[in-house]
């Protein structure tokens, strides 16, 4: 299997997905570079994420899921900026043991599945051989000029929302590492871990409303901390308002390890701050499949970044600030 046959057989077909939104003078895969037009009055938003075998997904993960997750985490970053996804590129480092049809077909199918859901083409990339499977996706989206939702915009009095259950990613990993019996977990916990669904629609909906947003990839505690630090504010958070799935609830009941769901990564929910009025408007616009949960509010900067309400006794005085997933 040559580099060029891999590109032609598996990646070129993914260029067709959603490419009709570009003009006749635009170019995707096949030349030295892609040439793409951005709609007038819009800004381009660029995000990149790398996934490495054994670091960002457990060894033995299905190729479909590796590909899905690689694109999903990028789309989640775009959503957190309030951007609409437009296209993406893929730098793939492939060990010889993976350069066969069975692996590549499943991998391409994973990309096809998630990219069709959001109508975005693969417009280019690079394919190399290496000892370790690694992939870097760069995704690009756009938003009307000046409408980016940044981390630094949170205002005193804003309500703080999350888009869904917290801690499923961390619990799935805990169980895959053999630290918790996987039979205790609902399959949805592993589905969310392997095929997270990026909050693309909600991201576009908060574009005109949220003062600040981030996606929860390194844990609620750490990622909310980034918003608060960037905005020079603190927060009141009510622990009892944080939404947990039934699996996380029963994990907490049996282990009392309350730190895990708020410090573990891989949730890909959005966390955003918004005025009470804007939140009321947003709630009237949400479709049935979207929910948001208010977990607290932004307050004036104080010694503590987060002032807790209803914190479980075992966490009182023990919560390490900024204790999310760290690479180094
Ligand atoms: P060059 O040598 O000019 O860098 P390549 O031979 O690496 O070009 O790539 C040929 C074409 O295939 C380019 O358009 C490139 O963007 C595309 N391509 C290469 N690898 C991938 C990939 N993994 N996914 C998508 N497109 C790819
Ligand atoms: Mg190249």
Short mmCIF file of N, CA, C and O in Angstrom, two decimals, residues 164-296:
data_model
loop_
_atom_site.label_atom_id
_atom_site.label_comp_id
_atom_site.label_asym_id
_atom_site.label_seq_id
_atom_site.Cartn_x
_atom_site.Cartn_y
_atom_site.Cartn_z
N UNK A 164 -24.24 19.39 29.76
CA UNK A 164 -24.62 17.99 29.96
C UNK A 164 -23.86 17.39 31.13
O UNK A 164 -23.15 18.10 31.85
N UNK A 165 -24.02 16.07 31.29
CA UNK A 165 -23.46 15.37 32.45
C UNK A 165 -21.94 15.46 32.48
O UNK A 165 -21.26 15.36 31.46
N UNK A 166 -21.43 15.59 33.68
CA UNK A 166 -20.00 15.77 33.92
C UNK A 166 -19.44 14.48 34.52
O UNK A 166 -20.05 13.88 35.40
N UNK A 167 -18.28 14.06 34.03
CA UNK A 167 -17.57 12.97 34.69
C UNK A 167 -17.67 11.62 34.00
O UNK A 167 -16.99 10.67 34.40
N UNK A 168 -18.48 11.50 32.96
CA UNK A 168 -18.58 10.20 32.28
C UNK A 168 -17.25 9.80 31.63
O UNK A 168 -16.85 8.64 31.66
N UNK A 169 -16.58 10.79 31.03
CA UNK A 169 -15.29 10.52 30.38
C UNK A 169 -14.28 9.96 31.38
O UNK A 169 -13.62 8.95 31.14
N UNK A 170 -14.20 10.63 32.53
CA UNK A 170 -13.24 10.21 33.55
C UNK A 170 -13.59 8.84 34.09
O UNK A 170 -12.71 8.02 34.36
N UNK A 171 -14.88 8.58 34.24
CA UNK A 171 -15.30 7.29 34.78
C UNK A 171 -15.04 6.15 33.79
O UNK A 171 -14.60 5.06 34.17
N UNK A 172 -15.26 6.42 32.50
CA UNK A 172 -14.96 5.41 31.48
C UNK A 172 -13.48 5.06 31.53
O UNK A 172 -13.10 3.88 31.51
N UNK A 173 -12.64 6.07 31.61
CA UNK A 173 -11.19 5.84 31.64
C UNK A 173 -10.80 5.07 32.90
O UNK A 173 -10.02 4.12 32.85
N UNK A 174 -11.38 5.47 34.03
CA UNK A 174 -11.13 4.78 35.31
C UNK A 174 -11.41 3.27 35.16
O UNK A 174 -10.66 2.44 35.65
N UNK A 175 -12.49 2.98 34.48
CA UNK A 175 -12.88 1.60 34.32
C UNK A 175 -12.00 0.88 33.29
O UNK A 175 -11.61 -0.27 33.49
N UNK A 176 -11.64 1.57 32.19
CA UNK A 176 -10.75 0.96 31.20
C UNK A 176 -9.37 0.69 31.79
O UNK A 176 -8.66 -0.22 31.37
N UNK A 177 -8.98 1.49 32.77
CA UNK A 177 -7.68 1.28 33.43
C UNK A 177 -7.76 0.19 34.49
O UNK A 177 -6.77 -0.12 35.15
N UNK A 178 -8.97 -0.36 34.67
CA UNK A 178 -9.13 -1.47 35.61
C UNK A 178 -9.34 -1.05 37.05
O UNK A 178 -9.25 -1.85 37.97
N UNK A 179 -9.65 0.25 37.26
CA UNK A 179 -9.83 0.73 38.64
C UNK A 179 -11.28 0.69 39.11
O UNK A 179 -11.58 1.04 40.25
N UNK A 180 -12.19 0.36 38.19
CA UNK A 180 -13.61 0.30 38.57
C UNK A 180 -14.28 -0.71 37.67
O UNK A 180 -14.00 -0.76 36.47
N UNK A 181 -15.14 -1.51 38.24
CA UNK A 181 -15.78 -2.60 37.51
C UNK A 181 -16.66 -2.07 36.37
O UNK A 181 -17.65 -1.39 36.62
N UNK A 182 -16.29 -2.41 35.14
CA UNK A 182 -17.01 -1.86 33.98
C UNK A 182 -18.47 -2.33 33.94
O UNK A 182 -19.31 -1.68 33.32
N UNK A 183 -18.77 -3.46 34.62
CA UNK A 183 -20.16 -3.94 34.59
C UNK A 183 -21.10 -3.02 35.36
O UNK A 183 -22.32 -3.09 35.22
N UNK A 184 -20.52 -2.11 36.16
CA UNK A 184 -21.34 -1.16 36.91
C UNK A 184 -21.79 0.00 36.02
O UNK A 184 -22.59 0.83 36.43
N UNK A 185 -21.20 0.10 34.83
CA UNK A 185 -21.42 1.29 34.01
C UNK A 185 -22.42 1.04 32.89
O UNK A 185 -22.39 0.00 32.24
N UNK A 186 -23.23 2.03 32.65
CA UNK A 186 -24.12 2.04 31.52
C UNK A 186 -23.28 2.12 30.23
O UNK A 186 -22.26 2.82 30.22
N UNK A 187 -23.70 1.45 29.15
CA UNK A 187 -22.91 1.52 27.90
C UNK A 187 -22.76 2.95 27.40
O UNK A 187 -21.78 3.29 26.75
N UNK A 188 -23.74 3.80 27.73
CA UNK A 188 -23.68 5.19 27.25
C UNK A 188 -22.42 5.90 27.75
O UNK A 188 -21.93 6.83 27.10
N UNK A 189 -21.87 5.46 28.88
CA UNK A 189 -20.66 6.08 29.41
C UNK A 189 -19.48 5.81 28.46
O UNK A 189 -18.69 6.71 28.15
N UNK A 190 -19.40 4.58 27.96
CA UNK A 190 -18.31 4.25 27.03
C UNK A 190 -18.56 4.88 25.66
O UNK A 190 -17.64 5.29 24.97
N UNK A 191 -19.84 4.94 25.27
CA UNK A 191 -20.16 5.59 23.99
C UNK A 191 -19.72 7.05 24.00
O UNK A 191 -19.14 7.55 23.05
N UNK A 192 -19.99 7.69 25.13
CA UNK A 192 -19.62 9.11 25.24
C UNK A 192 -18.10 9.28 25.24
O UNK A 192 -17.58 10.25 24.70
N UNK A 193 -17.40 8.31 25.83
CA UNK A 193 -15.94 8.36 25.88
C UNK A 193 -15.34 8.13 24.50
O UNK A 193 -14.43 8.83 24.07
N UNK A 194 -15.87 7.14 23.77
CA UNK A 194 -15.30 6.77 22.49
C UNK A 194 -15.78 7.65 21.34
O UNK A 194 -15.05 7.90 20.39
N UNK A 195 -17.05 8.07 21.41
CA UNK A 195 -17.61 8.89 20.33
C UNK A 195 -18.31 10.11 20.90
O UNK A 195 -19.54 10.22 20.82
N UNK A 196 -17.53 11.01 21.49
CA UNK A 196 -18.18 12.20 22.06
C UNK A 196 -18.88 12.99 20.95
O UNK A 196 -18.40 13.03 19.82
N UNK A 197 -20.03 13.54 21.28
CA UNK A 197 -20.76 14.34 20.29
C UNK A 197 -20.50 15.82 20.60
O UNK A 197 -20.89 16.31 21.64
N UNK A 198 -19.77 16.48 19.70
CA UNK A 198 -19.44 17.89 19.97
C UNK A 198 -20.70 18.76 19.91
O UNK A 198 -21.59 18.50 19.11
N UNK A 199 -20.75 19.76 20.77
CA UNK A 199 -21.96 20.60 20.86
C UNK A 199 -21.96 21.72 19.82
O UNK A 199 -21.97 22.90 20.17
N UNK A 200 -21.94 21.29 18.56
CA UNK A 200 -21.83 22.25 17.46
C UNK A 200 -23.03 23.20 17.40
O UNK A 200 -22.87 24.42 17.30
N UNK A 201 -24.23 22.63 17.51
CA UNK A 201 -25.43 23.46 17.40
C UNK A 201 -25.53 24.45 18.56
O UNK A 201 -25.79 25.64 18.36
N UNK A 202 -25.27 23.95 19.77
CA UNK A 202 -25.32 24.84 20.93
C UNK A 202 -24.24 25.92 20.82
O UNK A 202 -24.48 27.08 21.18
N UNK A 203 -23.08 25.54 20.30
CA UNK A 203 -21.99 26.51 20.11
C UNK A 203 -22.45 27.68 19.25
O UNK A 203 -22.19 28.85 19.56
N UNK A 204 -23.15 27.38 18.16
CA UNK A 204 -23.65 28.44 17.28
C UNK A 204 -24.73 29.26 18.00
O UNK A 204 -24.84 30.48 17.79
N UNK A 205 -25.51 28.60 18.84
CA UNK A 205 -26.60 29.31 19.52
C UNK A 205 -26.11 30.28 20.60
O UNK A 205 -26.76 31.27 20.90
N UNK A 206 -24.96 29.97 21.22
CA UNK A 206 -24.47 30.87 22.27
C UNK A 206 -23.63 32.01 21.71
O UNK A 206 -23.23 32.91 22.45
N UNK A 207 -23.39 31.96 20.38
CA UNK A 207 -22.53 32.94 19.74
C UNK A 207 -22.90 34.39 20.09
O UNK A 207 -22.04 35.21 20.35
N UNK A 208 -24.17 34.70 20.08
CA UNK A 208 -24.60 36.08 20.34
C UNK A 208 -24.97 36.33 21.78
O UNK A 208 -25.43 37.41 22.11
N UNK A 209 -24.81 35.31 22.64
CA UNK A 209 -25.35 35.41 23.99
C UNK A 209 -24.34 35.23 25.10
O UNK A 209 -24.39 35.93 26.11
N UNK A 210 -23.45 34.24 24.96
CA UNK A 210 -22.54 33.94 26.07
C UNK A 210 -21.47 35.02 26.18
O UNK A 210 -21.03 35.58 25.18
N UNK A 211 -21.08 35.32 27.42
CA UNK A 211 -19.97 36.25 27.64
C UNK A 211 -18.63 35.52 27.60
O UNK A 211 -17.61 36.11 27.28
N UNK A 212 -18.64 34.22 27.96
CA UNK A 212 -17.42 33.42 27.95
C UNK A 212 -17.80 31.96 27.77
O UNK A 212 -18.90 31.56 28.17
N UNK A 213 -16.92 31.18 27.17
CA UNK A 213 -17.19 29.75 27.00
C UNK A 213 -15.88 28.99 26.88
O UNK A 213 -14.84 29.55 26.50
N UNK A 214 -15.97 27.69 27.20
CA UNK A 214 -14.83 26.78 27.05
C UNK A 214 -15.43 25.38 26.88
O UNK A 214 -16.58 25.17 27.28
N UNK A 215 -14.70 24.46 26.27
CA UNK A 215 -15.21 23.09 26.29
C UNK A 215 -14.45 22.31 27.35
O UNK A 215 -13.27 22.58 27.62
N UNK A 216 -15.14 21.39 28.00
CA UNK A 216 -14.55 20.68 29.14
C UNK A 216 -13.79 19.47 28.63
O UNK A 216 -14.36 18.41 28.43
N UNK A 217 -12.49 19.66 28.37
CA UNK A 217 -11.66 18.56 27.90
C UNK A 217 -10.72 18.10 29.00
O UNK A 217 -10.32 16.95 29.05
N UNK A 218 -10.37 18.99 29.91
CA UNK A 218 -9.41 18.66 30.97
C UNK A 218 -10.06 18.59 32.35
O UNK A 218 -9.37 18.59 33.36
N UNK A 219 -11.38 18.58 32.41
CA UNK A 219 -12.08 18.53 33.70
C UNK A 219 -12.77 19.85 34.01
O UNK A 219 -12.23 20.92 33.74
N UNK A 220 -13.97 19.76 34.57
CA UNK A 220 -14.76 20.96 34.88
C UNK A 220 -13.98 21.95 35.74
O UNK A 220 -13.96 23.16 35.46
N UNK A 221 -13.32 21.42 36.77
CA UNK A 221 -12.62 22.29 37.71
C UNK A 221 -11.54 23.12 37.01
O UNK A 221 -11.46 24.34 37.18
N UNK A 222 -10.74 22.44 36.21
CA UNK A 222 -9.64 23.12 35.52
C UNK A 222 -10.17 24.05 34.44
O UNK A 222 -9.71 25.20 34.31
N UNK A 223 -11.15 23.60 33.67
CA UNK A 223 -11.58 24.40 32.53
C UNK A 223 -12.42 25.60 32.96
O UNK A 223 -12.25 26.70 32.43
N UNK A 224 -13.29 25.43 33.95
CA UNK A 224 -13.99 26.59 34.49
C UNK A 224 -12.96 27.56 35.09
O UNK A 224 -13.08 28.78 34.95
N UNK A 225 -11.94 26.98 35.74
CA UNK A 225 -10.85 27.80 36.29
C UNK A 225 -10.22 28.70 35.23
O UNK A 225 -9.90 29.86 35.49
N UNK A 226 -10.06 28.19 34.00
CA UNK A 226 -9.47 28.99 32.92
C UNK A 226 -10.35 30.21 32.61
O UNK A 226 -9.85 31.31 32.38
N UNK A 227 -11.67 30.00 32.58
CA UNK A 227 -12.57 31.13 32.32
C UNK A 227 -12.44 32.17 33.44
O UNK A 227 -12.30 33.37 33.18
N UNK A 228 -12.46 31.69 34.69
CA UNK A 228 -12.46 32.61 35.83
C UNK A 228 -11.14 33.40 35.88
O UNK A 228 -11.15 34.62 36.09
N UNK A 229 -10.03 32.70 35.64
CA UNK A 229 -8.74 33.39 35.69
C UNK A 229 -8.61 34.39 34.55
O UNK A 229 -8.16 35.51 34.74
N UNK A 230 -9.04 33.97 33.35
CA UNK A 230 -8.92 34.88 32.20
C UNK A 230 -9.83 36.09 32.36
O UNK A 230 -9.56 37.16 31.81
N UNK A 231 -10.92 35.95 33.12
CA UNK A 231 -11.89 37.03 33.26
C UNK A 231 -11.70 37.84 34.54
O UNK A 231 -12.47 38.78 34.80
N UNK A 232 -10.70 37.47 35.37
CA UNK A 232 -10.46 38.15 36.66
C UNK A 232 -11.70 38.17 37.54
O UNK A 232 -12.08 39.21 38.09
N UNK A 233 -12.33 37.02 37.68
CA UNK A 233 -13.53 36.89 38.52
C UNK A 233 -13.43 35.58 39.33
O UNK A 233 -12.53 34.78 39.10
N UNK A 234 -14.35 35.41 40.26
CA UNK A 234 -14.49 34.14 40.98
C UNK A 234 -15.88 33.59 40.70
O UNK A 234 -16.66 34.21 39.97
N UNK A 235 -16.19 32.43 41.29
CA UNK A 235 -17.52 31.84 41.05
C UNK A 235 -18.07 31.22 42.32
O UNK A 235 -17.30 30.75 43.17
N UNK A 236 -19.37 31.27 42.46
CA UNK A 236 -20.07 30.43 43.43
C UNK A 236 -20.58 29.22 42.66
O UNK A 236 -21.30 29.38 41.67
N UNK A 237 -20.19 28.04 43.08
CA UNK A 237 -20.68 26.83 42.41
C UNK A 237 -21.40 25.96 43.44
O UNK A 237 -20.88 25.74 44.55
N UNK A 238 -22.57 25.49 43.06
CA UNK A 238 -23.35 24.60 43.92
C UNK A 238 -23.10 23.16 43.47
O UNK A 238 -23.55 22.77 42.37
N UNK A 239 -22.36 22.41 44.28
CA UNK A 239 -21.99 21.04 43.87
C UNK A 239 -23.22 20.20 43.54
O UNK A 239 -23.21 19.38 42.63
N UNK A 240 -24.32 20.45 44.28
CA UNK A 240 -25.52 19.64 44.09
C UNK A 240 -26.23 19.94 42.76
O UNK A 240 -27.13 19.21 42.35
N UNK A 241 -25.82 21.02 42.08
CA UNK A 241 -26.44 21.36 40.79
C UNK A 241 -25.67 20.78 39.60
O UNK A 241 -26.12 20.87 38.45
N UNK A 242 -24.49 20.21 39.85
CA UNK A 242 -23.71 19.65 38.73
C UNK A 242 -24.40 18.37 38.27
O UNK A 242 -24.63 17.46 39.07
N UNK A 243 -24.76 18.28 36.98
CA UNK A 243 -25.47 17.08 36.50
C UNK A 243 -24.53 15.88 36.37
O UNK A 243 -23.46 15.99 35.78
N UNK A 244 -24.94 14.76 36.95
CA UNK A 244 -24.19 13.52 36.84
C UNK A 244 -25.10 12.43 36.27
O UNK A 244 -26.29 12.38 36.60
N UNK A 245 -24.54 11.55 35.45
CA UNK A 245 -25.30 10.41 34.94
C UNK A 245 -25.54 9.42 36.08
O UNK A 245 -24.88 9.49 37.12
N UNK A 246 -26.47 8.48 35.87
CA UNK A 246 -26.74 7.46 36.89
C UNK A 246 -25.47 6.67 37.22
O UNK A 246 -25.24 6.32 38.37
N UNK A 247 -24.66 6.39 36.18
CA UNK A 247 -23.43 5.63 36.43
C UNK A 247 -22.48 6.40 37.34
O UNK A 247 -21.89 5.83 38.25
N UNK A 248 -22.34 7.70 37.08
CA UNK A 248 -21.45 8.51 37.93
C UNK A 248 -22.04 8.60 39.34
O UNK A 248 -21.32 8.48 40.34
N UNK A 249 -23.36 8.75 39.42
CA UNK A 249 -23.99 8.82 40.74
C UNK A 249 -23.71 7.57 41.56
O UNK A 249 -23.39 7.65 42.74
N UNK A 250 -23.84 6.39 40.92
CA UNK A 250 -23.62 5.19 41.72
C UNK A 250 -22.14 4.99 42.02
O UNK A 250 -21.78 4.48 43.08
N UNK A 251 -21.27 5.44 41.12
CA UNK A 251 -19.82 5.44 41.42
C UNK A 251 -19.56 6.29 42.66
O UNK A 251 -18.83 5.88 43.58
N UNK A 252 -20.16 7.47 42.70
CA UNK A 252 -19.93 8.38 43.83
C UNK A 252 -20.49 7.80 45.13
O UNK A 252 -19.87 7.90 46.18
N UNK A 253 -21.66 7.15 45.02
CA UNK A 253 -22.27 6.57 46.21
C UNK A 253 -21.39 5.46 46.79
O UNK A 253 -21.26 5.34 48.01
N UNK A 254 -20.74 4.68 45.91
CA UNK A 254 -19.97 3.56 46.45
C UNK A 254 -18.53 3.93 46.78
O UNK A 254 -17.92 3.32 47.65
N UNK A 255 -17.96 4.92 46.12
CA UNK A 255 -16.53 5.23 46.36
C UNK A 255 -16.33 6.53 47.14
O UNK A 255 -15.26 6.74 47.72
N UNK A 256 -17.32 7.42 47.11
CA UNK A 256 -17.20 8.77 47.68
C UNK A 256 -16.02 9.54 47.08
O UNK A 256 -15.53 10.49 47.67
N UNK A 257 -15.57 9.11 45.89
CA UNK A 257 -14.49 9.84 45.21
C UNK A 257 -15.09 10.97 44.39
O UNK A 257 -15.13 10.93 43.16
N UNK A 258 -15.53 12.01 45.08
CA UNK A 258 -16.23 13.12 44.42
C UNK A 258 -15.32 13.96 43.55
O UNK A 258 -15.77 14.75 42.73
N UNK A 259 -14.02 13.79 43.76
CA UNK A 259 -13.07 14.57 42.96
C UNK A 259 -13.04 14.09 41.51
O UNK A 259 -12.88 14.89 40.59
N UNK A 260 -13.23 12.79 41.30
CA UNK A 260 -13.05 12.22 39.95
C UNK A 260 -13.88 12.92 38.87
O UNK A 260 -13.32 13.38 37.86
N UNK A 261 -15.21 13.05 39.03
CA UNK A 261 -15.97 13.61 37.90
C UNK A 261 -15.68 15.08 37.62
O UNK A 261 -15.83 15.51 36.47
N UNK A 262 -15.25 15.82 38.64
CA UNK A 262 -15.02 17.25 38.38
C UNK A 262 -13.58 17.54 37.99
O UNK A 262 -13.28 18.62 37.48
N UNK A 263 -12.68 16.56 38.20
CA UNK A 263 -11.27 16.79 37.84
C UNK A 263 -10.84 16.00 36.61
O UNK A 263 -9.84 16.32 36.00
N UNK A 264 -11.59 14.94 36.29
CA UNK A 264 -11.19 14.11 35.16
C UNK A 264 -11.55 14.77 33.83
O UNK A 264 -12.47 15.59 33.77
N UNK A 265 -10.85 14.39 32.77
CA UNK A 265 -11.07 15.03 31.47
C UNK A 265 -12.07 14.29 30.60
O UNK A 265 -12.85 13.47 31.08
N UNK A 266 -12.03 14.63 29.29
CA UNK A 266 -12.77 13.89 28.27
C UNK A 266 -14.29 13.97 28.32
O UNK A 266 -14.98 13.04 27.92
N UNK A 267 -14.83 15.09 28.83
CA UNK A 267 -16.29 15.23 28.84
C UNK A 267 -16.83 15.86 27.54
O UNK A 267 -17.89 15.47 27.06
N UNK A 268 -16.13 16.87 27.03
CA UNK A 268 -16.54 17.59 25.82
C UNK A 268 -17.93 18.20 25.94
O UNK A 268 -18.66 18.31 24.95
N UNK A 269 -18.30 18.57 27.15
CA UNK A 269 -19.48 19.43 27.33
C UNK A 269 -18.99 20.88 27.24
O UNK A 269 -17.80 21.16 27.42
N UNK A 270 -19.92 21.78 26.93
CA UNK A 270 -19.56 23.20 26.95
C UNK A 270 -19.83 23.75 28.34
O UNK A 270 -20.77 23.34 29.02
N UNK A 271 -18.99 24.68 28.77
CA UNK A 271 -19.23 25.43 30.01
C UNK A 271 -19.23 26.90 29.59
O UNK A 271 -18.30 27.34 28.92
N UNK A 272 -20.28 27.63 29.92
CA UNK A 272 -20.34 29.02 29.47
C UNK A 272 -21.03 29.90 30.51
O UNK A 272 -21.74 29.42 31.38
N UNK A 273 -20.77 31.18 30.42
CA UNK A 273 -21.40 32.14 31.33
C UNK A 273 -22.25 33.12 30.51
O UNK A 273 -21.89 33.49 29.40
N UNK A 274 -23.36 33.51 31.11
CA UNK A 274 -24.36 34.28 30.36
C UNK A 274 -25.20 35.09 31.34
O UNK A 274 -25.42 34.65 32.47
N UNK A 275 -25.68 36.25 30.91
CA UNK A 275 -26.57 37.02 31.80
C UNK A 275 -27.87 36.24 31.98
O UNK A 275 -28.22 35.40 31.15
N UNK A 276 -28.58 36.56 33.08
CA UNK A 276 -29.84 35.86 33.36
C UNK A 276 -30.81 36.03 32.18
O UNK A 276 -31.46 35.07 31.76
N UNK A 277 -30.89 37.24 31.64
CA UNK A 277 -31.83 37.51 30.53
C UNK A 277 -31.49 36.69 29.29
O UNK A 277 -32.37 36.10 28.65
N UNK A 278 -30.20 36.68 28.93
CA UNK A 278 -29.80 35.92 27.74
C UNK A 278 -30.05 34.42 27.94
O UNK A 278 -30.43 33.71 27.01
N UNK A 279 -29.85 33.95 29.17
CA UNK A 279 -30.08 32.53 29.45
C UNK A 279 -31.56 32.19 29.28
O UNK A 279 -31.91 31.14 28.74
N UNK A 280 -32.43 33.11 29.72
CA UNK A 280 -33.87 32.87 29.55
C UNK A 280 -34.22 32.78 28.07
O UNK A 280 -34.98 31.92 27.64
N UNK A 281 -33.65 33.68 27.27
CA UNK A 281 -33.90 33.65 25.82
C UNK A 281 -33.39 32.34 25.23
O UNK A 281 -34.09 31.69 24.44
N UNK A 282 -32.17 31.97 25.60
CA UNK A 282 -31.59 30.72 25.07
C UNK A 282 -32.49 29.53 25.38
O UNK A 282 -32.73 28.68 24.52
N UNK A 283 -33.01 29.49 26.62
CA UNK A 283 -33.83 28.33 27.02
C UNK A 283 -35.07 28.20 26.13
O UNK A 283 -35.52 27.09 25.83
N UNK A 284 -35.61 29.32 25.68
CA UNK A 284 -36.80 29.26 24.82
C UNK A 284 -36.43 28.75 23.41
O UNK A 284 -37.30 28.33 22.66
N UNK A 285 -35.14 28.83 23.05
CA UNK A 285 -34.72 28.43 21.69
C UNK A 285 -34.20 27.00 21.61
O UNK A 285 -33.95 26.48 20.52
N UNK A 286 -34.00 26.36 22.78
CA UNK A 286 -33.40 25.03 22.78
C UNK A 286 -34.36 24.00 22.21
O UNK A 286 -35.53 23.98 22.54
N UNK A 287 -33.82 23.12 21.35
CA UNK A 287 -34.63 22.01 20.86
C UNK A 287 -34.62 20.89 21.92
O UNK A 287 -33.82 20.94 22.85
N UNK A 288 -35.49 19.89 21.75
CA UNK A 288 -35.66 18.84 22.76
C UNK A 288 -34.37 18.10 23.10
O UNK A 288 -34.20 17.61 24.21
N UNK A 289 -33.47 17.98 22.10
CA UNK A 289 -32.25 17.21 22.35
C UNK A 289 -31.16 18.02 23.06
O UNK A 289 -30.10 17.52 23.34
N UNK A 290 -31.44 19.29 23.33
CA UNK A 290 -30.43 20.12 23.99
C UNK A 290 -30.91 20.53 25.38
O UNK A 290 -32.06 20.91 25.56
N UNK A 291 -29.99 20.42 26.33
CA UNK A 291 -30.32 20.87 27.67
C UNK A 291 -29.16 21.66 28.23
O UNK A 291 -28.01 21.44 27.86
N UNK A 292 -29.45 22.60 29.10
CA UNK A 292 -28.37 23.30 29.79
C UNK A 292 -28.68 23.32 31.28
O UNK A 292 -29.84 23.29 31.68
N UNK A 293 -27.63 23.30 32.08
CA UNK A 293 -27.78 23.20 33.54
C UNK A 293 -27.00 24.33 34.19
O UNK A 293 -25.79 24.47 33.97
N UNK A 294 -27.71 25.12 35.02
CA UNK A 294 -27.04 26.21 35.74
C UNK A 294 -26.38 25.62 36.99
O UNK A 294 -27.05 24.99 37.81
N UNK A 295 -25.07 25.81 37.12
CA UNK A 295 -24.36 25.24 38.29
C UNK A 295 -23.88 26.31 39.25
O UNK A 295 -23.32 25.99 40.30
N UNK A 296 -24.09 27.58 38.91
CA UNK A 296 -23.63 28.62 39.82
C UNK A 296 -23.61 29.97 39.15
O UNK A 296 -24.23 30.15 38.09
#
